[in-house]
Short mmCIF file of C-alpha atoms in Angstrom, two decimals:
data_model
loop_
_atom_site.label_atom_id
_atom_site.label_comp_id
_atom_site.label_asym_id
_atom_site.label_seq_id
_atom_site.Cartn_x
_atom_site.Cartn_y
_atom_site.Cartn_z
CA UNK A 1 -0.69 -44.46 1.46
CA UNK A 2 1.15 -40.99 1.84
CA UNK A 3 -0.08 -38.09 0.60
CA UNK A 4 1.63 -37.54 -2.84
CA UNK A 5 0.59 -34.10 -4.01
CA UNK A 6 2.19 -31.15 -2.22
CA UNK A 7 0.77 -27.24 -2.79
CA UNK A 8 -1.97 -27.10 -4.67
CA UNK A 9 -3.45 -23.65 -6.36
CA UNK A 10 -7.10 -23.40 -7.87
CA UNK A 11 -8.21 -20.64 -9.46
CA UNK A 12 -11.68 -19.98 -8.38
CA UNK A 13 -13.99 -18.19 -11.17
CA UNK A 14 -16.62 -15.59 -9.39
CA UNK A 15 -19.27 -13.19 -10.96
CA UNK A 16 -18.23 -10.09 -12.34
CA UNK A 17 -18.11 -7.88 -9.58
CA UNK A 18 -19.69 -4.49 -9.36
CA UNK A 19 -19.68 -1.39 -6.90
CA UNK A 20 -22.04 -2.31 -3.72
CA UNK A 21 -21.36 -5.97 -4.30
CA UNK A 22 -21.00 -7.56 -0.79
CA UNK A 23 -17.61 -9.15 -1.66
CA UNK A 24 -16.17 -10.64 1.49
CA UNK A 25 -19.86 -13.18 1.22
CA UNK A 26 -19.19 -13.70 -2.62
CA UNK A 27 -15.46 -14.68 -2.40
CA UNK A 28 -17.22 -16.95 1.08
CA UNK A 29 -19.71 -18.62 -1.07
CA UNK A 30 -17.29 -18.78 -4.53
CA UNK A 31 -14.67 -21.21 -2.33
CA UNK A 32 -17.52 -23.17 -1.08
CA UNK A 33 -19.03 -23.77 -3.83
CA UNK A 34 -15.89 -24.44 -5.79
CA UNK A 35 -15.19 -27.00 -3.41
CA UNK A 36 -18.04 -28.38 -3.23
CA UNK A 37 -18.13 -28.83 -7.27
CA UNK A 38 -14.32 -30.31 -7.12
CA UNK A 39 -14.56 -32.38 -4.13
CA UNK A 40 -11.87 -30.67 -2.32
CA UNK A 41 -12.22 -29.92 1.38
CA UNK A 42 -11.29 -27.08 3.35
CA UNK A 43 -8.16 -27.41 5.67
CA UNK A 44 -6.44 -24.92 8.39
CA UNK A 45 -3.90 -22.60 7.06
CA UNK A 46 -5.44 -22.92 3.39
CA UNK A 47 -5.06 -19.43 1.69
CA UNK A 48 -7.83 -17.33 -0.50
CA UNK A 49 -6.22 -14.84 -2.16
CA UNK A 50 -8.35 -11.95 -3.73
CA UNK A 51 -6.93 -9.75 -6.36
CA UNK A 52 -6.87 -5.90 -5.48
CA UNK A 53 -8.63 -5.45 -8.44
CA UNK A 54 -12.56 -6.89 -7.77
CA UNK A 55 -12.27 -4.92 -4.25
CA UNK A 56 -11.87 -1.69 -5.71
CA UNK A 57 -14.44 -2.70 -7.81
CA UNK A 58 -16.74 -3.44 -5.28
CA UNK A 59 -15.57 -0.24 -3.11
CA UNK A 60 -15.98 1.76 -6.66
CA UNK A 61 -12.96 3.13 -5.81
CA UNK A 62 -12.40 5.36 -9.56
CA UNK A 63 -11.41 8.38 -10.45
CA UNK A 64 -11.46 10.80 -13.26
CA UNK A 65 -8.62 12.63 -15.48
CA UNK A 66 -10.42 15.87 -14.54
CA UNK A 67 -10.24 14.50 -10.94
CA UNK A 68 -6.33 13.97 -10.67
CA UNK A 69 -5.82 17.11 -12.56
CA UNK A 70 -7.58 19.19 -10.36
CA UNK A 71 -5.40 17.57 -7.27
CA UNK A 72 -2.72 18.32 -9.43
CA UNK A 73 -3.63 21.99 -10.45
CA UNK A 74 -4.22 22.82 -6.27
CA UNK A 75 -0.43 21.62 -5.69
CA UNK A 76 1.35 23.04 -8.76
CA UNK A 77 -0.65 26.25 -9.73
CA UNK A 78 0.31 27.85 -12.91
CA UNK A 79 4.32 26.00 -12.16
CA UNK A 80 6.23 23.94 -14.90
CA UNK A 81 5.71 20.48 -13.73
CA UNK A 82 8.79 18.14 -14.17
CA UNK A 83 7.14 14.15 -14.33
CA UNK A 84 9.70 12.08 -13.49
CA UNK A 85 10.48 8.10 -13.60
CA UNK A 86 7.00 7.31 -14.89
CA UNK A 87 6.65 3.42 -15.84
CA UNK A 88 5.90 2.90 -19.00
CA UNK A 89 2.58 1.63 -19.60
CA UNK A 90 -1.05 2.40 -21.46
CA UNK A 91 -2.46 0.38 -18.60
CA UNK A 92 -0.68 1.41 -15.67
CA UNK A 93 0.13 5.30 -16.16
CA UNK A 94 -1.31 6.68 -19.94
CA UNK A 95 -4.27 8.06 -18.09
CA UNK A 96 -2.66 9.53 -15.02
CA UNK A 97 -0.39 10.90 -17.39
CA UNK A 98 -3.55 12.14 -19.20
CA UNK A 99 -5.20 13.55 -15.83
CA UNK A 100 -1.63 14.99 -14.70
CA UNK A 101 -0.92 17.29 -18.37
CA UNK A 102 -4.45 18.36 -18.03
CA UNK A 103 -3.90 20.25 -14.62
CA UNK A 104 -0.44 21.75 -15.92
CA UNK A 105 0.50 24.57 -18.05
CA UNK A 106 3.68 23.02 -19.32
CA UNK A 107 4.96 19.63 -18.38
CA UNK A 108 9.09 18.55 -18.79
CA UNK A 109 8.82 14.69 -19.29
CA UNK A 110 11.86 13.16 -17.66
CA UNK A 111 12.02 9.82 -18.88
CA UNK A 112 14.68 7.16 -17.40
CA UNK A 113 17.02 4.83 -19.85
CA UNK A 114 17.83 2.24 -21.58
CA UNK A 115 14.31 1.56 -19.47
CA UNK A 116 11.81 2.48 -16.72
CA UNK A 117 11.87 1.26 -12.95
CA UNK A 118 10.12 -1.82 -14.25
CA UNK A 119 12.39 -3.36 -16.80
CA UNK A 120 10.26 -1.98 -20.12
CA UNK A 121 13.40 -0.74 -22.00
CA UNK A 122 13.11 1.82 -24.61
CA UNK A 123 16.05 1.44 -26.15
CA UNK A 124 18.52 -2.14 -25.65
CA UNK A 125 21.53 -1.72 -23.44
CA UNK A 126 23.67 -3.09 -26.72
CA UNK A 127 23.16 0.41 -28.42
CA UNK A 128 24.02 2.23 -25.44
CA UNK A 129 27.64 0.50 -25.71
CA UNK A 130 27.22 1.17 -29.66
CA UNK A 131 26.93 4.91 -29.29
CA UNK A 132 29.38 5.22 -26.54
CA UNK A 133 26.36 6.70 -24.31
CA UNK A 134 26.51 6.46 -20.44
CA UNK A 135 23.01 6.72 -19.15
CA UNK A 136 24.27 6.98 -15.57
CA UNK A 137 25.64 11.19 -16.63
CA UNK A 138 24.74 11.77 -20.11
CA UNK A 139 21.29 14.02 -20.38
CA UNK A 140 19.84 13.35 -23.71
CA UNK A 141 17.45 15.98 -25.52
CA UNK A 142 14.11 14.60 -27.14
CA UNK A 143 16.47 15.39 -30.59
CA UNK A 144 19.34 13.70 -29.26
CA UNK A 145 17.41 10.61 -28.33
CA UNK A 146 16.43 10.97 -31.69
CA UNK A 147 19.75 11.09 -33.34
CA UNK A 148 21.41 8.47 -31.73
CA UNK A 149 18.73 5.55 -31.42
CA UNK A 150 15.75 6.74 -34.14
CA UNK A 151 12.16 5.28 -33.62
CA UNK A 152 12.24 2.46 -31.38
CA UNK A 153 9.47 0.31 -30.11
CA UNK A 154 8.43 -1.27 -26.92
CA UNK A 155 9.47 -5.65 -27.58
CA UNK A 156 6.05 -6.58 -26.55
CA UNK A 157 3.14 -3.88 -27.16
CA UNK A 158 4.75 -2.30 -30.37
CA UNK A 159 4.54 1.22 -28.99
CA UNK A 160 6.72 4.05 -29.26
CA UNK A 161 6.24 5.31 -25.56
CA UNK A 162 8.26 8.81 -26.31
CA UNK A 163 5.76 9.95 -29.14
CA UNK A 164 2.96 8.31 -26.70
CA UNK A 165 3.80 10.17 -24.17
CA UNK A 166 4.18 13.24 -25.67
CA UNK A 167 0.70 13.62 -27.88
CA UNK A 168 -1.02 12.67 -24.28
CA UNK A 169 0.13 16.05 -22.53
CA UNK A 170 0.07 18.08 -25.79
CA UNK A 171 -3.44 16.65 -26.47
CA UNK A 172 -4.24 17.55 -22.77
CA UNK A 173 -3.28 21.08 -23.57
CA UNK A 174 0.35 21.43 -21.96
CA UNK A 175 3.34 22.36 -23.76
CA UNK A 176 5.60 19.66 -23.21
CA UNK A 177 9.58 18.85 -23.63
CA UNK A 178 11.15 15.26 -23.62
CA UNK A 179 14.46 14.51 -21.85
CA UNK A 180 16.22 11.45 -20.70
CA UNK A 181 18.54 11.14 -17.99
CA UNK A 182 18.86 8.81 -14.81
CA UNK A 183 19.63 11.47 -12.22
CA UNK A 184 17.07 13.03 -10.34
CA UNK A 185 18.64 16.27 -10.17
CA UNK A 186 19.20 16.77 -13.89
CA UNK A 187 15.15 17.36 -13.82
CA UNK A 188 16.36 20.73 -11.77
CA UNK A 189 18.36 22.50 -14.54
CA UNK A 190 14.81 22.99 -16.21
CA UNK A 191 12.38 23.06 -13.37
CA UNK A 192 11.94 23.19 -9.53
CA UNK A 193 8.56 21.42 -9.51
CA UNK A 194 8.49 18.25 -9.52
CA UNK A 195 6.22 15.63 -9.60
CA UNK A 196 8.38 11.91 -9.69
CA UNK A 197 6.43 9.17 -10.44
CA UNK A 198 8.58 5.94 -9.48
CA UNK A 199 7.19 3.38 -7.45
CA UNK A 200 9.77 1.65 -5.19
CA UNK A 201 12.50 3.83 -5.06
CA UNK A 202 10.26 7.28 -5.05
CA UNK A 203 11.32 8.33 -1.01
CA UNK A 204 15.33 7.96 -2.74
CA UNK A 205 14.28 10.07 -5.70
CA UNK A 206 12.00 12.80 -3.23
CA UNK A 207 14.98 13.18 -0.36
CA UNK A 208 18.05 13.80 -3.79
CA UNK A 209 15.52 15.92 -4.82
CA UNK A 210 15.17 17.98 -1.68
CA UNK A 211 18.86 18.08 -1.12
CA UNK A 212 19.25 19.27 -4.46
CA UNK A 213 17.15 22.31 -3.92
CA UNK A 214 13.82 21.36 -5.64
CA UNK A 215 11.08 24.20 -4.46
CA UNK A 216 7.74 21.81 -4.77
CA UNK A 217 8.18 18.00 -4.78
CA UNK A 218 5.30 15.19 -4.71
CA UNK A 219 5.03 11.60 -5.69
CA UNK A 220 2.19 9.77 -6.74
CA UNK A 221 1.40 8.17 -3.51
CA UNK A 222 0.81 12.27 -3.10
CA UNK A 223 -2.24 12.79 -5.23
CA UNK A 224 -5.37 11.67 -4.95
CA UNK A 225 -5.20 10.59 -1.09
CA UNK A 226 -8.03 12.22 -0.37
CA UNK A 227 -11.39 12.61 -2.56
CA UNK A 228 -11.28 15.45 -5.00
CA UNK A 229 -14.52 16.73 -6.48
CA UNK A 230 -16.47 13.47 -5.36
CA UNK A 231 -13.41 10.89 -7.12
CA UNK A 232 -12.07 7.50 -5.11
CA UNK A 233 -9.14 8.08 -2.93
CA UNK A 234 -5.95 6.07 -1.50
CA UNK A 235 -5.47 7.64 1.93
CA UNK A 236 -1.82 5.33 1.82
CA UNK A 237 -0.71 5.10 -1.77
CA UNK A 238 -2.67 7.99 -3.88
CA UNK A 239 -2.08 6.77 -7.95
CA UNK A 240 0.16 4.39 -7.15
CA UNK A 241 -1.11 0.56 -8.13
CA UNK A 242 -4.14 2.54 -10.45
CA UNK A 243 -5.28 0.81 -13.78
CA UNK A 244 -7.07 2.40 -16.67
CA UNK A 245 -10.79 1.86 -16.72
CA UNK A 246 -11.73 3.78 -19.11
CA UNK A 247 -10.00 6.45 -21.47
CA UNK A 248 -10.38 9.16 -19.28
CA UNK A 249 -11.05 7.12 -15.65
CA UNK A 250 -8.82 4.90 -13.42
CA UNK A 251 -9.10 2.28 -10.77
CA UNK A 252 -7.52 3.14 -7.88
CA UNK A 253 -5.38 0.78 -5.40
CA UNK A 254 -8.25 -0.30 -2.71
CA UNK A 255 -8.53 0.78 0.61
CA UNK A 256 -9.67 -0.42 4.00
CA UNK A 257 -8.25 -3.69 2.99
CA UNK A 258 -7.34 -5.04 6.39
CA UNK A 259 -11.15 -5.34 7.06
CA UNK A 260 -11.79 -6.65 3.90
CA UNK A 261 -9.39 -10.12 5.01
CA UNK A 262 -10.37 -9.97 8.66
CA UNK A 263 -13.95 -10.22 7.51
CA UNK A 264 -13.70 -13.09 4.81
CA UNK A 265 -11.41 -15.06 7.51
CA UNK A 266 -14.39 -14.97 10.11
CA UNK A 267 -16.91 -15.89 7.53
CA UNK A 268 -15.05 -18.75 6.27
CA UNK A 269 -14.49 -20.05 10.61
CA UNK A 270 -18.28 -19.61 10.88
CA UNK A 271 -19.45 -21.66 7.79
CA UNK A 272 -16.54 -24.70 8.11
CA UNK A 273 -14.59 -24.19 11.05
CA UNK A 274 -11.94 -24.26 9.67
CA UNK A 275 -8.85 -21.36 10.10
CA UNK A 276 -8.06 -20.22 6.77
CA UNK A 277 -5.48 -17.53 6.15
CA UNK A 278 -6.26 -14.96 3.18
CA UNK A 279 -4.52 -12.04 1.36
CA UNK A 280 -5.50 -9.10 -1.36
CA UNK A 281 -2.92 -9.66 -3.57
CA UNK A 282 -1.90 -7.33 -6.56
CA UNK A 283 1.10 -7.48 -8.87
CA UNK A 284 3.06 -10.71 -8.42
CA UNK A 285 7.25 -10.11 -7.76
CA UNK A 286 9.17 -11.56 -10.67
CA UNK A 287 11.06 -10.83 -14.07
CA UNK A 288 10.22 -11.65 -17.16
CA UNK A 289 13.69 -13.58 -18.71
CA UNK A 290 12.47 -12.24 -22.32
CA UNK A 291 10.83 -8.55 -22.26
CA UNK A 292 12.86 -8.10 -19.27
CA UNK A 293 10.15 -6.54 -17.36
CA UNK A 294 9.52 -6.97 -13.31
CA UNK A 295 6.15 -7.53 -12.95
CA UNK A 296 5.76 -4.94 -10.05
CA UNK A 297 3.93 -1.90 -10.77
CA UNK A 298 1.95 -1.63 -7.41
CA UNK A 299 3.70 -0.55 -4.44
CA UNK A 300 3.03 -3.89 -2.71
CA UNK A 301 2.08 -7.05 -3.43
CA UNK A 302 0.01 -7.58 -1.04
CA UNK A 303 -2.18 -4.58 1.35
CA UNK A 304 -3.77 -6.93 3.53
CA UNK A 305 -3.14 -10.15 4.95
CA UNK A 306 -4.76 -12.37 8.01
CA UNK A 307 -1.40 -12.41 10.60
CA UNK A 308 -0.28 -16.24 9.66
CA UNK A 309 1.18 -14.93 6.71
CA UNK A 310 3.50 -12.57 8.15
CA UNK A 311 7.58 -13.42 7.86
CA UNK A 312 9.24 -15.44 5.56
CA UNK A 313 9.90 -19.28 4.90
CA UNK A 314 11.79 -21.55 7.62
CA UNK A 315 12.87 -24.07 5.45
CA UNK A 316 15.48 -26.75 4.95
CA UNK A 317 16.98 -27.71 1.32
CA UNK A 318 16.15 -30.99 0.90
CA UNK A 319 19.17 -31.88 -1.61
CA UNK A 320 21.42 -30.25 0.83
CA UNK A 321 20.67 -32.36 3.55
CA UNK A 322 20.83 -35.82 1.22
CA UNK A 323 24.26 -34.71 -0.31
CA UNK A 324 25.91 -33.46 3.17
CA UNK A 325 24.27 -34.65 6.38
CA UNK A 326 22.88 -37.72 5.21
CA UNK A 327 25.09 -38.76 2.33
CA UNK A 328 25.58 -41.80 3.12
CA UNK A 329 21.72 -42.97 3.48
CA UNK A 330 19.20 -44.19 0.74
CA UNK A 331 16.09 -44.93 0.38
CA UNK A 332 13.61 -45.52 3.26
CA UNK A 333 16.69 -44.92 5.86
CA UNK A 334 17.38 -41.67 4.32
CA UNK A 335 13.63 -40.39 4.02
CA UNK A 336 13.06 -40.95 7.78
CA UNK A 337 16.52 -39.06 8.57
CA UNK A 338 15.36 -35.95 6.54
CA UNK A 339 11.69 -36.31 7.75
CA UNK A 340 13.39 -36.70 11.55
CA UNK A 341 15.35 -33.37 10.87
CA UNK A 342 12.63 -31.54 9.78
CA UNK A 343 10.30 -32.18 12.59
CA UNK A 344 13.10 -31.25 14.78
CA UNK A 345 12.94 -28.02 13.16
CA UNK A 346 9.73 -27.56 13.30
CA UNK A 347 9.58 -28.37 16.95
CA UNK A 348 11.96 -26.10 18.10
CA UNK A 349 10.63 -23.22 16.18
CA UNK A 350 14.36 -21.53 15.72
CA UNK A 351 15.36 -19.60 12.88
CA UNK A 352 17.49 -20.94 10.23
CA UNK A 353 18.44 -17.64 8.50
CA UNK A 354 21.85 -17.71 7.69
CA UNK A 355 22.55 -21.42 8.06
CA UNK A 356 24.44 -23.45 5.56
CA UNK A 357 21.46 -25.38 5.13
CA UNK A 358 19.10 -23.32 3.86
CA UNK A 359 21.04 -22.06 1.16
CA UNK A 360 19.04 -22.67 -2.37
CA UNK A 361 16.04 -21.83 -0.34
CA UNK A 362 13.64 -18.25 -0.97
CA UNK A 363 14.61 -15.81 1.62
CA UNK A 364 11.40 -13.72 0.11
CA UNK A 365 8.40 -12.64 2.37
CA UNK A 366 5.88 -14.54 2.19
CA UNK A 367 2.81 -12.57 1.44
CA UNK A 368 5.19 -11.61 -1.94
CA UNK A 369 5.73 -15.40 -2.33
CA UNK A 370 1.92 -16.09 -2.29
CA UNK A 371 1.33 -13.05 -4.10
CA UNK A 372 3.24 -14.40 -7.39
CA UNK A 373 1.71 -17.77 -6.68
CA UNK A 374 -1.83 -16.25 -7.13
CA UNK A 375 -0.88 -13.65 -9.54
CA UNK A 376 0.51 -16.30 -12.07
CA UNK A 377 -2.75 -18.73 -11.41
CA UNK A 378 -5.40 -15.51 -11.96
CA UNK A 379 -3.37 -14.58 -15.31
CA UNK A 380 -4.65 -10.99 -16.34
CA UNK A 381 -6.97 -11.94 -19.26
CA UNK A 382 -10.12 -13.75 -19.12
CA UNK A 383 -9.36 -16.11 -16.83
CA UNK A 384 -12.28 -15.12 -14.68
CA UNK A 385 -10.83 -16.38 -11.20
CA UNK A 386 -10.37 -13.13 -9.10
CA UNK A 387 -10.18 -15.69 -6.06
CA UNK A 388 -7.58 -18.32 -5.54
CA UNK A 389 -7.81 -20.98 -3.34
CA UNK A 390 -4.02 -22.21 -2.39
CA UNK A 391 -3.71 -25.73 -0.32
CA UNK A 392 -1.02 -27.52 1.50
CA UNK A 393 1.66 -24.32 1.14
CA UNK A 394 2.44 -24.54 4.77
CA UNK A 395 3.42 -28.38 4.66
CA UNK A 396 6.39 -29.69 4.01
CA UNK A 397 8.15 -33.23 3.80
CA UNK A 398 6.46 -34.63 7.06
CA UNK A 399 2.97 -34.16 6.69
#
């Protein structure tokens, strides 16, 4: 009988991880005992994912609000510090925010509108078109803001992020004043120090910045690359992809990754044989239809990744195929014509991009792909699976 089940993704629970924890044998001996409980066996070109979060965890890669701000305080001095772009987020940025006020005299909080880089809107586009306000020139005062749109709250976590914001640095001891605008340079007309904390569109923000005139510019993928007074460090991405761990500590992005998946990959060959690819994945790549938020607040989905999961899908649309090329074939007749033009494919190895036929497909890399897969099957609760296990993602019709 053929196979009838196609990808499969298991999330695989582990114990709670802690710094020193030899992590590339636990996520080894986690699969195999997982699939040794479920009665699944291991296959070529299956894929363990890990979640960034358990291997900087394991590398107790943290540090402290009195950490950042002293990074901060060495490149800013006694200057008014313009934060720019900042995500908003209790998880994701409160406590940088927290660590960044504290090494500042006076911060000007530059906030973006109708809502930050990652879709977490402070105020709905509908009551930017009620109060005639264009948020691609106007520059709105903390009291404008005020005026026009009142007290509003974030759709999901019921917080008003401008007030938030604002008792962190004043509670951190900075003076601090609240504007909104969308244009980087509009942070210049009140200060030429910047410190703009976007994510994907930060080297954009930096070089308008610079041609602007801006005296001192850093991002976040600036501070923190190196260890400060003892703290974690990410040589590559600094704050960017940090959590809270506690109120006045964060989890940094991991490093030294790549060795991380090499390492797993060759334990898994030596215990089954087998050639499994495998990935540190972080934030999965998608929108949220409701909240409107996109789900990417590290810089990448994945660090790390064994080389088989480099590129991006070479595939066919299957409905194309039965409406155009094979429309007038059913059943058995037709399923051996698609299955004969997909090996052919296969076989010859040649790239697809741009071909009527692949249209409907997902021209996305695949490591961000994978990513979302694993990202959706960990959850971010108490799921308790920091490993997935991912089968049959490479196969398609044929096999």
């Amino acid at each position: 009988m053929d196979r009838m089940v196609g990808t499969v993704s298991r999330g695989v629970r582990a114990p709670i991880i802690r710094k020193g924890d030899d992590l590339a044998q636990i996520v080894v001996d986690s699969v195999l005992a997982a699939a040794e409980s479920e009665k699944f066996q291991i296959h070529d070109r299956d894929v363990i994912a890990v979640t960034e979060a358990v291997v900087a965890r394991a590398q107790g890669n943290y540090a402290t609000t009195e950490q950042i701000a002293a990074d901060v305080r060495e490149k800013f001095g006694d200057d008014t510090v313009g934060i720019l772009f900042p995500i908003l987020s209790r998880n994701r940025f409160a406590v940088c925010l927290k660590g960044i006020a504290m090494g500042c005299r006076k911060v000007v909080l530059m906030l973006s509108y109708p809502s930050d880089e990652v879709g977490n809107h402070l105020i709905d586009l509908d009551m930017l078109d009620e109060k005639g306000v264009n948020p691609w020139s106007d520059v709105l005062t903390e009291e404008r803001y005020r005026q026009l749109f009142g007290y509003q709250k974030h759709y999901f976590t019921g917080v008003d992020y401008v007030d938030y914001y604002k008792q962190l640095i004043l509670n951190a001891g900075a003076e601090v004043e609240v504007i909104f605008a969308n244009n980087p340079k509009a942070i210049l007309q009140y200060t030429d120090c910047v410190l703009t904390c976007d994510i994907h569109s930060r080297q954009r923000t930096k070089r308008l910045l610079t041609a602007g005139g801006v005296r001192k510019v850093f991002c976040l993928d600036e501070i923190l690359t190196k260890s400060v007074d003892g703290s974690g460090y990410n040589d590559r991405y600094g704050l960017l992809g940090s959590n809270k761990a506690t109120e006045d500590s964060v989890k940094l992005f991991p490093i030294r990754c790549q060795e991380m998946v090499d390492r797993i990959r060759g334990l898994m060959e030596e215990k089954t044989g087998k050639n499994v690819e495998v990935m540190i994945y972080g934030d999965g790549a998608f929108k949220d239809p409701v909240g409107k938020i996109w789900e990417l607040a590290d810089p990448v989905v994945s660090p790390a990744y064994t080389p088989g999961l480099e590129g991006t899908p070479n595939e066919v649309k299957l409905k194309y195929l039965a409406d155009n090329d094979f429309a007038t074939l059913s059943g058995e007749e037709l399923r051996e014509a698609i299955k004969g033009y997909i090996k052919e494919k296969d076989e010859k190895a040649v790239s697809l991009k741009g071909t009527m036929v692949t249209q409907g497909t997902t021209p996305r890399r695949l490591t961000d792909l994978i990513g979302s897969l694993a990202d959706l099957t960990s959850g971010s609760g108490d799921k308790g699976t920091p490993i997935i296990y991912i089968q049959g993602y490479f196969d398609n019709y044929t096999k």
